[in-house]
Coordinates of N, CA, C and O in Angstrom, one line a residue:
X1 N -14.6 -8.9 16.2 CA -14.7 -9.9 15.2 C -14.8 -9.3 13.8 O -15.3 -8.2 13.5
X2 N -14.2 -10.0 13.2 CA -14.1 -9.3 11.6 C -14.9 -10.2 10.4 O -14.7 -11.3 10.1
X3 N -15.8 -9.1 9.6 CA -16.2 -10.2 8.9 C -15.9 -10.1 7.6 O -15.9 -9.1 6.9
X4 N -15.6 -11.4 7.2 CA -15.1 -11.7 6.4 C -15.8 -11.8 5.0 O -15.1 -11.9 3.9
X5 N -16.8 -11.7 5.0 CA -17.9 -12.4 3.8 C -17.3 -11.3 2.7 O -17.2 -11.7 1.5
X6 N -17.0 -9.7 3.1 CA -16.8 -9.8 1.5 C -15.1 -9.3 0.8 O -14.7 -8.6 -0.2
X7 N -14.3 -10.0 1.9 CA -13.2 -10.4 1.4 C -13.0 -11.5 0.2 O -13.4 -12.6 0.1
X8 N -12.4 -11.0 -0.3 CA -11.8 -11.4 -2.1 C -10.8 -12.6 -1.7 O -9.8 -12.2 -1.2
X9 N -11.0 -13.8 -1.8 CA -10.0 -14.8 -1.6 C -10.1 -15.9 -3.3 O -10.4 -17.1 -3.4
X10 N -9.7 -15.1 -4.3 CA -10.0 -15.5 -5.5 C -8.5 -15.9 -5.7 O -8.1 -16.9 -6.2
X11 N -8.0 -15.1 -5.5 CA -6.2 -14.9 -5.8 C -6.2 -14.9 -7.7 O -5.2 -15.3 -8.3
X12 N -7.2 -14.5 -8.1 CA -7.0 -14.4 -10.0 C -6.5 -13.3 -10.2 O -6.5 -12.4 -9.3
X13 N -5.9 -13.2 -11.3 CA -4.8 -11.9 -11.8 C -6.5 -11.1 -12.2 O -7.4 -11.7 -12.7
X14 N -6.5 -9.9 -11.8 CA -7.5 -8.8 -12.1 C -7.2 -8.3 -14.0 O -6.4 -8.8 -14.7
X15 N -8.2 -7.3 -14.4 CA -7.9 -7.0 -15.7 C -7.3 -5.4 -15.0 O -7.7 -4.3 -15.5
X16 N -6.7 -5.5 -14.1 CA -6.2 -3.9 -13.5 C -4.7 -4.0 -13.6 O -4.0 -3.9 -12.7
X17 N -4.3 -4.3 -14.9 CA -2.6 -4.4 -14.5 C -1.9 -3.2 -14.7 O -0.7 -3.0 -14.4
X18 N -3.0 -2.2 -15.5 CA -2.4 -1.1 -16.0 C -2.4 -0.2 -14.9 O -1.4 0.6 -14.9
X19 N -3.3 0.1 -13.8 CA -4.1 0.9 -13.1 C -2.5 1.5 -12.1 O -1.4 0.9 -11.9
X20 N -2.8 2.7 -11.8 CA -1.9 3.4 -11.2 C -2.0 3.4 -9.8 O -3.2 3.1 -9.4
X21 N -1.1 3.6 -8.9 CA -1.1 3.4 -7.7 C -1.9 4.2 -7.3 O -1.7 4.2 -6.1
X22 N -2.8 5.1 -7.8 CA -3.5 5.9 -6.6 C -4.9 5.6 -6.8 O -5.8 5.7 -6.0
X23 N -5.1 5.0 -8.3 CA -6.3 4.2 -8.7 C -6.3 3.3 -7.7 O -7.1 3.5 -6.8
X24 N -5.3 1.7 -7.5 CA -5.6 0.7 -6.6 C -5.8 1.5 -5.1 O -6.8 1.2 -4.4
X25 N -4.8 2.3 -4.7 CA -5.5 2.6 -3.2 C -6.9 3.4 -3.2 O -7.4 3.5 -2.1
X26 N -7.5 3.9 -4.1 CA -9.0 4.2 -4.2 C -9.9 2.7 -4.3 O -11.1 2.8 -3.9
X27 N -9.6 1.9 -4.6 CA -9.9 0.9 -5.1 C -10.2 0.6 -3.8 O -11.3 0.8 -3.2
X28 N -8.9 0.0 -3.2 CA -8.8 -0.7 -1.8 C -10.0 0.2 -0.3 O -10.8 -0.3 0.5
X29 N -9.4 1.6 -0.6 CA -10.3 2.2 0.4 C -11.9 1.9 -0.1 O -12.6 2.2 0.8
X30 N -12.5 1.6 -1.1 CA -13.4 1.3 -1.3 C -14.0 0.1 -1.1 O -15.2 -0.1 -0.8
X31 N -12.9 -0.9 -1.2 CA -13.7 -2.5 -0.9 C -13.4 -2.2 0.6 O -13.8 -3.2 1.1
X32 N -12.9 -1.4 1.5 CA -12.9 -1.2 2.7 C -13.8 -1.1 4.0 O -14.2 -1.5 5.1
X33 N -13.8 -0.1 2.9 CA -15.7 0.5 3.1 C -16.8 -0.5 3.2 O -17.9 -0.2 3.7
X34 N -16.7 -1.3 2.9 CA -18.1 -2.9 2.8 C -17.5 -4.3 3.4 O -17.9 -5.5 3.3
X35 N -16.3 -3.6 4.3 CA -15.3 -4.9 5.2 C -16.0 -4.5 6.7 O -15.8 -3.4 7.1
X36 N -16.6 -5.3 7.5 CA -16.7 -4.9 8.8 C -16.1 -5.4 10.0 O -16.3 -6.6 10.2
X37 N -15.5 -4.6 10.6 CA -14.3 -5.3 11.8 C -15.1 -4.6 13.0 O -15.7 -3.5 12.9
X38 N -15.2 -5.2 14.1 CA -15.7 -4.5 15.4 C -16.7 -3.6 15.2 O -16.5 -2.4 15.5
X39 N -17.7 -3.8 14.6 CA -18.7 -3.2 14.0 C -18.9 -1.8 13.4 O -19.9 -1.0 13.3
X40 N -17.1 -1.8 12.7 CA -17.3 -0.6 11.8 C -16.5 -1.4 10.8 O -15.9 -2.5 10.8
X41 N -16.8 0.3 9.7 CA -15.9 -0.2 8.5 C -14.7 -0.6 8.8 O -14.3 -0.3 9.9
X42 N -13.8 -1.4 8.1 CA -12.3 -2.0 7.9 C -12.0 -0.4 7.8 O -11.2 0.2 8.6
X43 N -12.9 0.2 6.5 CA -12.0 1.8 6.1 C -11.3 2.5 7.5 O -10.1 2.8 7.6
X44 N -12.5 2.7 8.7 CA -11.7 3.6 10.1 C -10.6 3.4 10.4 O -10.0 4.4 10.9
X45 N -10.1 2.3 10.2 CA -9.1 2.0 10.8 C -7.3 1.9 9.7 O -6.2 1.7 10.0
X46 N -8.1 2.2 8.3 CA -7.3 2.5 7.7 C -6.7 3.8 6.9 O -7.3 4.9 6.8
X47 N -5.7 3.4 6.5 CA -5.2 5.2 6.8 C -4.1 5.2 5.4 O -3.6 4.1 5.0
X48 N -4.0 6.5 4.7 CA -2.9 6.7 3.4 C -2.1 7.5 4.2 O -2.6 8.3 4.9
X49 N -0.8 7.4 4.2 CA 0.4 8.2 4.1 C 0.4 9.2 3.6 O 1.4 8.5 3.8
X50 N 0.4 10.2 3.1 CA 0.6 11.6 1.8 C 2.1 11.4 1.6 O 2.6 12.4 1.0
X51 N 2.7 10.6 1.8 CA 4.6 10.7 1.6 C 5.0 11.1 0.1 O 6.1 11.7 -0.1
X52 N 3.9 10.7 -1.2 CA 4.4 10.5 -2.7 C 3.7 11.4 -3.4 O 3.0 12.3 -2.9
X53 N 4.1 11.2 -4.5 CA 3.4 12.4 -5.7 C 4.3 13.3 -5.9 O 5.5 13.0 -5.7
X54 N 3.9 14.4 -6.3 CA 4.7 15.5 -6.7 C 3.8 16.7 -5.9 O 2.6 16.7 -5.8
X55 N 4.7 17.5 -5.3 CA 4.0 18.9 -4.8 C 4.9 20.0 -5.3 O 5.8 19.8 -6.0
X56 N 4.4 21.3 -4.9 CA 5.2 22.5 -5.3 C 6.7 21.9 -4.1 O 6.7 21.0 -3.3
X57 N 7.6 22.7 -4.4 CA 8.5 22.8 -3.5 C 8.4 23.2 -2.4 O 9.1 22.7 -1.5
X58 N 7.5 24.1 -1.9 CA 7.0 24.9 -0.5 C 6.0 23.5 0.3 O 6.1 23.0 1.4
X59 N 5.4 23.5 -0.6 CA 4.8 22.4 0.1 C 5.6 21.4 0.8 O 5.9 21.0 2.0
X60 N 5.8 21.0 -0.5 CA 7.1 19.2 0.1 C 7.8 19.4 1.4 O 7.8 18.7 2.4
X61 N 8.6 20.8 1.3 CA 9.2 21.6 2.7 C 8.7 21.1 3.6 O 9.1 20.3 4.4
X62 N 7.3 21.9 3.6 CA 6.4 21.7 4.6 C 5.8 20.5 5.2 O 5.9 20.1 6.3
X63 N 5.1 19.8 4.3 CA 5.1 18.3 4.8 C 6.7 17.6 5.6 O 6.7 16.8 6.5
X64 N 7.7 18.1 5.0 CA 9.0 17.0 5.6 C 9.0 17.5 7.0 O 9.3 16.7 7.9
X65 N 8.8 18.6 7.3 CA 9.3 19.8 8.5 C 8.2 18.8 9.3 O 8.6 18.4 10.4
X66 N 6.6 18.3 8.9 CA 5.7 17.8 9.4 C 5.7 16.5 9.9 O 5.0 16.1 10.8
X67 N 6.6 16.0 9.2 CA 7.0 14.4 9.4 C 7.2 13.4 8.7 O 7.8 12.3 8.9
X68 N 6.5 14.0 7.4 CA 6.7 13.0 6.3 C 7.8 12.3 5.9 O 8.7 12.8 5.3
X69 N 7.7 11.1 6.1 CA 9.4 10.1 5.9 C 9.6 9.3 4.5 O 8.9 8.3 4.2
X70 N 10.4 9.8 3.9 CA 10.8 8.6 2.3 C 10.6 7.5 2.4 O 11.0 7.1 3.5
X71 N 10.1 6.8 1.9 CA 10.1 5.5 2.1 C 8.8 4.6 2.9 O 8.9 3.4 3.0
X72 N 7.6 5.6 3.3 CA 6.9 5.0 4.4 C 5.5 4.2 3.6 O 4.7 4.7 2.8
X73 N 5.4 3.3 4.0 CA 4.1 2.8 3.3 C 3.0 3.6 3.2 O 2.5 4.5 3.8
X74 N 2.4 2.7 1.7 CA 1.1 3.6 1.8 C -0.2 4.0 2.1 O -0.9 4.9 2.0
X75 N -0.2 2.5 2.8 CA -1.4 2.3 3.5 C -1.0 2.1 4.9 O 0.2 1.9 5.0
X76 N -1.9 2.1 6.0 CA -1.4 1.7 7.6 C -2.9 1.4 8.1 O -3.9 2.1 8.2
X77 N -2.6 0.7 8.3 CA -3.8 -0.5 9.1 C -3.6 -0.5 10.6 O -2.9 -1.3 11.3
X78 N -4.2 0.4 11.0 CA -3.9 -0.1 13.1 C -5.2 -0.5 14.0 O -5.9 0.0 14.8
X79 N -5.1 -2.3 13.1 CA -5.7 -3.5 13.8 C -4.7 -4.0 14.5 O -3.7 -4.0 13.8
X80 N -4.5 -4.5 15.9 CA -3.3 -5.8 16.3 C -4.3 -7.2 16.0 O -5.3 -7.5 16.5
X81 N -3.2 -8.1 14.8 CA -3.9 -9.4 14.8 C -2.7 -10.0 14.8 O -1.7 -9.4 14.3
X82 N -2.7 -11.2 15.3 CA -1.6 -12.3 15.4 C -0.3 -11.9 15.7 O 0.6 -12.2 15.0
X83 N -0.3 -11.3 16.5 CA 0.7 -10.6 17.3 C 1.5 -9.8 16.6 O 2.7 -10.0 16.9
X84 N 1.2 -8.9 15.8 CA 1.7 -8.1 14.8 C 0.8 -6.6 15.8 O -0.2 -6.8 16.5
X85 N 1.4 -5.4 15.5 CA 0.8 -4.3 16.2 C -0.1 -3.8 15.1 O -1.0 -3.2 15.6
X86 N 0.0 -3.8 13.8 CA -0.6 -3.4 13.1 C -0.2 -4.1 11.6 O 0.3 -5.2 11.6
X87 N -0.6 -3.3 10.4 CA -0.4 -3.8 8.9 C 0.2 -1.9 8.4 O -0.1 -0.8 8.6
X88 N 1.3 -2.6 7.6 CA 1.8 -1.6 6.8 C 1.8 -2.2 5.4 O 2.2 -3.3 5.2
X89 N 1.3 -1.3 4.2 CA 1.7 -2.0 3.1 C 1.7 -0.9 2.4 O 0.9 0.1 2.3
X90 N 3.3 -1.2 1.5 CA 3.6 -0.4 0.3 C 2.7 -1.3 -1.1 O 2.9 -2.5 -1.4
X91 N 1.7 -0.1 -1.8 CA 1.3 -0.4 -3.1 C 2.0 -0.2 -4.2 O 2.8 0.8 -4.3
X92 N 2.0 -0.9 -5.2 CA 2.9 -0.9 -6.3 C 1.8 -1.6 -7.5 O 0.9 -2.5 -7.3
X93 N 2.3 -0.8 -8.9 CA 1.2 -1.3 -9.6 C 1.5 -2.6 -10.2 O 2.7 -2.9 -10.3
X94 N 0.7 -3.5 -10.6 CA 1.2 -4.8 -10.9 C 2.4 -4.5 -12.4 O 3.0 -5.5 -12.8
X95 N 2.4 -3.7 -12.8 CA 3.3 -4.1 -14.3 C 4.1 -3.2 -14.3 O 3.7 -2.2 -14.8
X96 N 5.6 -3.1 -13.6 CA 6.2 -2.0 -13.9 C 6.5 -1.2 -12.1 O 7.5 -0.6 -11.9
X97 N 5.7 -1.3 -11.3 CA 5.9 -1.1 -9.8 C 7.2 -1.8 -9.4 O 7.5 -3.0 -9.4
X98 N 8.1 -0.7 -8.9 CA 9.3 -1.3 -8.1 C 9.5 -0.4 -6.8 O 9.2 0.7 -6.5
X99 N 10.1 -1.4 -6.1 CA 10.5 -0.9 -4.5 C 11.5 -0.3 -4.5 O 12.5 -0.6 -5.2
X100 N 11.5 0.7 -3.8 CA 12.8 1.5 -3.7 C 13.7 1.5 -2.5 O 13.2 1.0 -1.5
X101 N 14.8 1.8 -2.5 CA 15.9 1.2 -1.8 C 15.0 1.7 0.0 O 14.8 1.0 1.1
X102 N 14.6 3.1 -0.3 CA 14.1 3.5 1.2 C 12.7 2.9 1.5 O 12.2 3.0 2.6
X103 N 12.2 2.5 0.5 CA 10.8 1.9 1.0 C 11.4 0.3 1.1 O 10.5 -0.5 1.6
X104 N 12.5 -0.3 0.8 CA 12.9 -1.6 1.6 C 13.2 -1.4 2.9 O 12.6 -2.1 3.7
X105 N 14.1 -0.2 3.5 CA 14.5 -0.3 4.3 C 13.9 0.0 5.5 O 14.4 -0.1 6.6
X106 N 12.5 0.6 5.3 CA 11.3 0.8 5.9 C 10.9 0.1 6.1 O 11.0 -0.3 7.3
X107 N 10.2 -0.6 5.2 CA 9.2 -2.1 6.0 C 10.5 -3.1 6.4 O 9.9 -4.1 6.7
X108 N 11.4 -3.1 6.4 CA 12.5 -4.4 7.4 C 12.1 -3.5 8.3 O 11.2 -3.9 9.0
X109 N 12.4 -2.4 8.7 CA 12.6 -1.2 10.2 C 10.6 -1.6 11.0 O 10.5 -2.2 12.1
X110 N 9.8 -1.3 10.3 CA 8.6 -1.7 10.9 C 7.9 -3.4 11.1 O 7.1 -4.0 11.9
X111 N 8.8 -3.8 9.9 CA 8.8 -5.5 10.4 C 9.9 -6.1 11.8 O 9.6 -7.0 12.7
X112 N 11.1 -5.4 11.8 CA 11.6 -5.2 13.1 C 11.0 -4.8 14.4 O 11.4 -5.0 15.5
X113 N 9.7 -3.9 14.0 CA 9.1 -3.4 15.3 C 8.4 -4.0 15.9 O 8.1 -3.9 17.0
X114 N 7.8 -5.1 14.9 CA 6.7 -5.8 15.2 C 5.4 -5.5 14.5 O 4.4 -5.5 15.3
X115 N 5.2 -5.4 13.2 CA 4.5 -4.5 12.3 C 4.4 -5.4 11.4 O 5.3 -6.1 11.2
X116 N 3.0 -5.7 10.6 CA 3.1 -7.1 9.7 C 3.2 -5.9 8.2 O 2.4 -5.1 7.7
X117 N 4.4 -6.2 8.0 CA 4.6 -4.8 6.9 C 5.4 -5.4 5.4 O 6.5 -5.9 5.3
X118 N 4.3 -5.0 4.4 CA 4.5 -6.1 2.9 C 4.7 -4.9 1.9 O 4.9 -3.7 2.2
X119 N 4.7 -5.6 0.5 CA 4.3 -4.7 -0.3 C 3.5 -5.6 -1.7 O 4.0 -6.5 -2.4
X120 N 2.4 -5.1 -1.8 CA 1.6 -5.5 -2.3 C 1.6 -5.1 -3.9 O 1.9 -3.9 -4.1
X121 N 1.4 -5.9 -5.2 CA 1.6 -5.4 -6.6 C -0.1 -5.1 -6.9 O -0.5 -6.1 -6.3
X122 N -0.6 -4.8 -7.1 CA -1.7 -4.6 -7.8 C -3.3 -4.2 -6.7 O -3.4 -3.8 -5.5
X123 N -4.0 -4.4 -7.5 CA -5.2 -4.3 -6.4 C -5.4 -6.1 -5.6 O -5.4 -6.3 -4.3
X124 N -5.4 -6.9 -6.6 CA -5.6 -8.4 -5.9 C -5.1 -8.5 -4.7 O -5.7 -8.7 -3.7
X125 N -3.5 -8.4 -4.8 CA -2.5 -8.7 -4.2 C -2.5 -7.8 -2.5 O -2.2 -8.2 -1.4
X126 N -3.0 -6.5 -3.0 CA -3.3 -5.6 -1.8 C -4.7 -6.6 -1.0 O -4.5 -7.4 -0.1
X127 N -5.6 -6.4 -1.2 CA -7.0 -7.3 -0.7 C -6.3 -8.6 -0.1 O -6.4 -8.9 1.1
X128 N -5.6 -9.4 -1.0 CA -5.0 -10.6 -0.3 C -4.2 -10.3 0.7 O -4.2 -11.1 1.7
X129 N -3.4 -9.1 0.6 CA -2.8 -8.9 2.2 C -3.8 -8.7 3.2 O -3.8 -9.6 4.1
X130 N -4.7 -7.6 3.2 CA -4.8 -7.7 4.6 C -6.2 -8.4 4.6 O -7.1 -8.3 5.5
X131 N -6.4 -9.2 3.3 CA -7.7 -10.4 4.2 C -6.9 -11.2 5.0 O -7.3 -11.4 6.1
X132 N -5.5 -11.9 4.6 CA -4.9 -12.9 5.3 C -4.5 -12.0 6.7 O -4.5 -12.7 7.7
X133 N -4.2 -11.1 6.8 CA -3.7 -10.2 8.0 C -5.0 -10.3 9.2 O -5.0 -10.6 10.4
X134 N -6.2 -9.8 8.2 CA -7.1 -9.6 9.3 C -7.8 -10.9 9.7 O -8.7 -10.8 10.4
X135 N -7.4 -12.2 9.2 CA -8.2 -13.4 9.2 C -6.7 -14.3 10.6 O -6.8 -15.3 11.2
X136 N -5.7 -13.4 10.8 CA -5.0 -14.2 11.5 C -5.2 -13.7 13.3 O -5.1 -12.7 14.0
X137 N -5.6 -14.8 13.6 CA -6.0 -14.9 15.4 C -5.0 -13.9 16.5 O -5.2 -13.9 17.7

């Protein structure tokens, strides 16, 4: 059972429109942290990709050789609710955030699998996904 009480169902534009995508996913793993599903945090069960940013070149190498795929969302949620196997969601900042051709073609590929997989603009917009995700039977 998941509880809900301190899921954000305001749907108001936040004063975070400037905030960078690695600010809202600190953000999110943090309202995460005070979400409880099966009597732990929402956070356990949620997880960042390392796919973005900038690394040295040796590195990047090494991550791709590791698995790292273009395009993969940034967050991954592995709850199954409402017949979805899990939540994938690409973050993007609310003013100026755009999808890219391989992060479209990703979440169609994981929404094809059976994957409830969005992409979210801001911090609000992230919270509203997976309250509606984890609030579905």
């Amino acid at each position: 059972m998941t509880n809900t009480s301190n899921i954000s169902k305001t749907g108001s534009k936040s004063n975070n429109q400037n905030l960078s995508e690695d600010s809202i996913q600190i953000m999110v793993m943090r309202w995460a942290r005070t979400v409880e599903h099966n009597g732990r945090p929402l956070a356990d069960y949620l997880h960042h990709s390392p796919n973005g940013g900038s690394r040295h070149i040796a590195e990047a190498a090494k991550f791709k050789r590791m698995g790292v795929k273009r395009g993969y969302p940034d967050l991954i949620l592995d709850v199954a609710k409402g017949g979805y196997y899990g939540a994938r969601i690409e973050l993007k900042k609310e003013k100026g955030g755009r999808t890219s051709k391989e992060q479209k073609e990703r979440l169609q590929m994981l929404t094809d699998e059976g994957y409830y997989a969005v992409v979210a603009k801001g911090y609000d917009e992230a919270i509203q996904a997976i309250s509606k995700y984890m609030e579905a039977k």
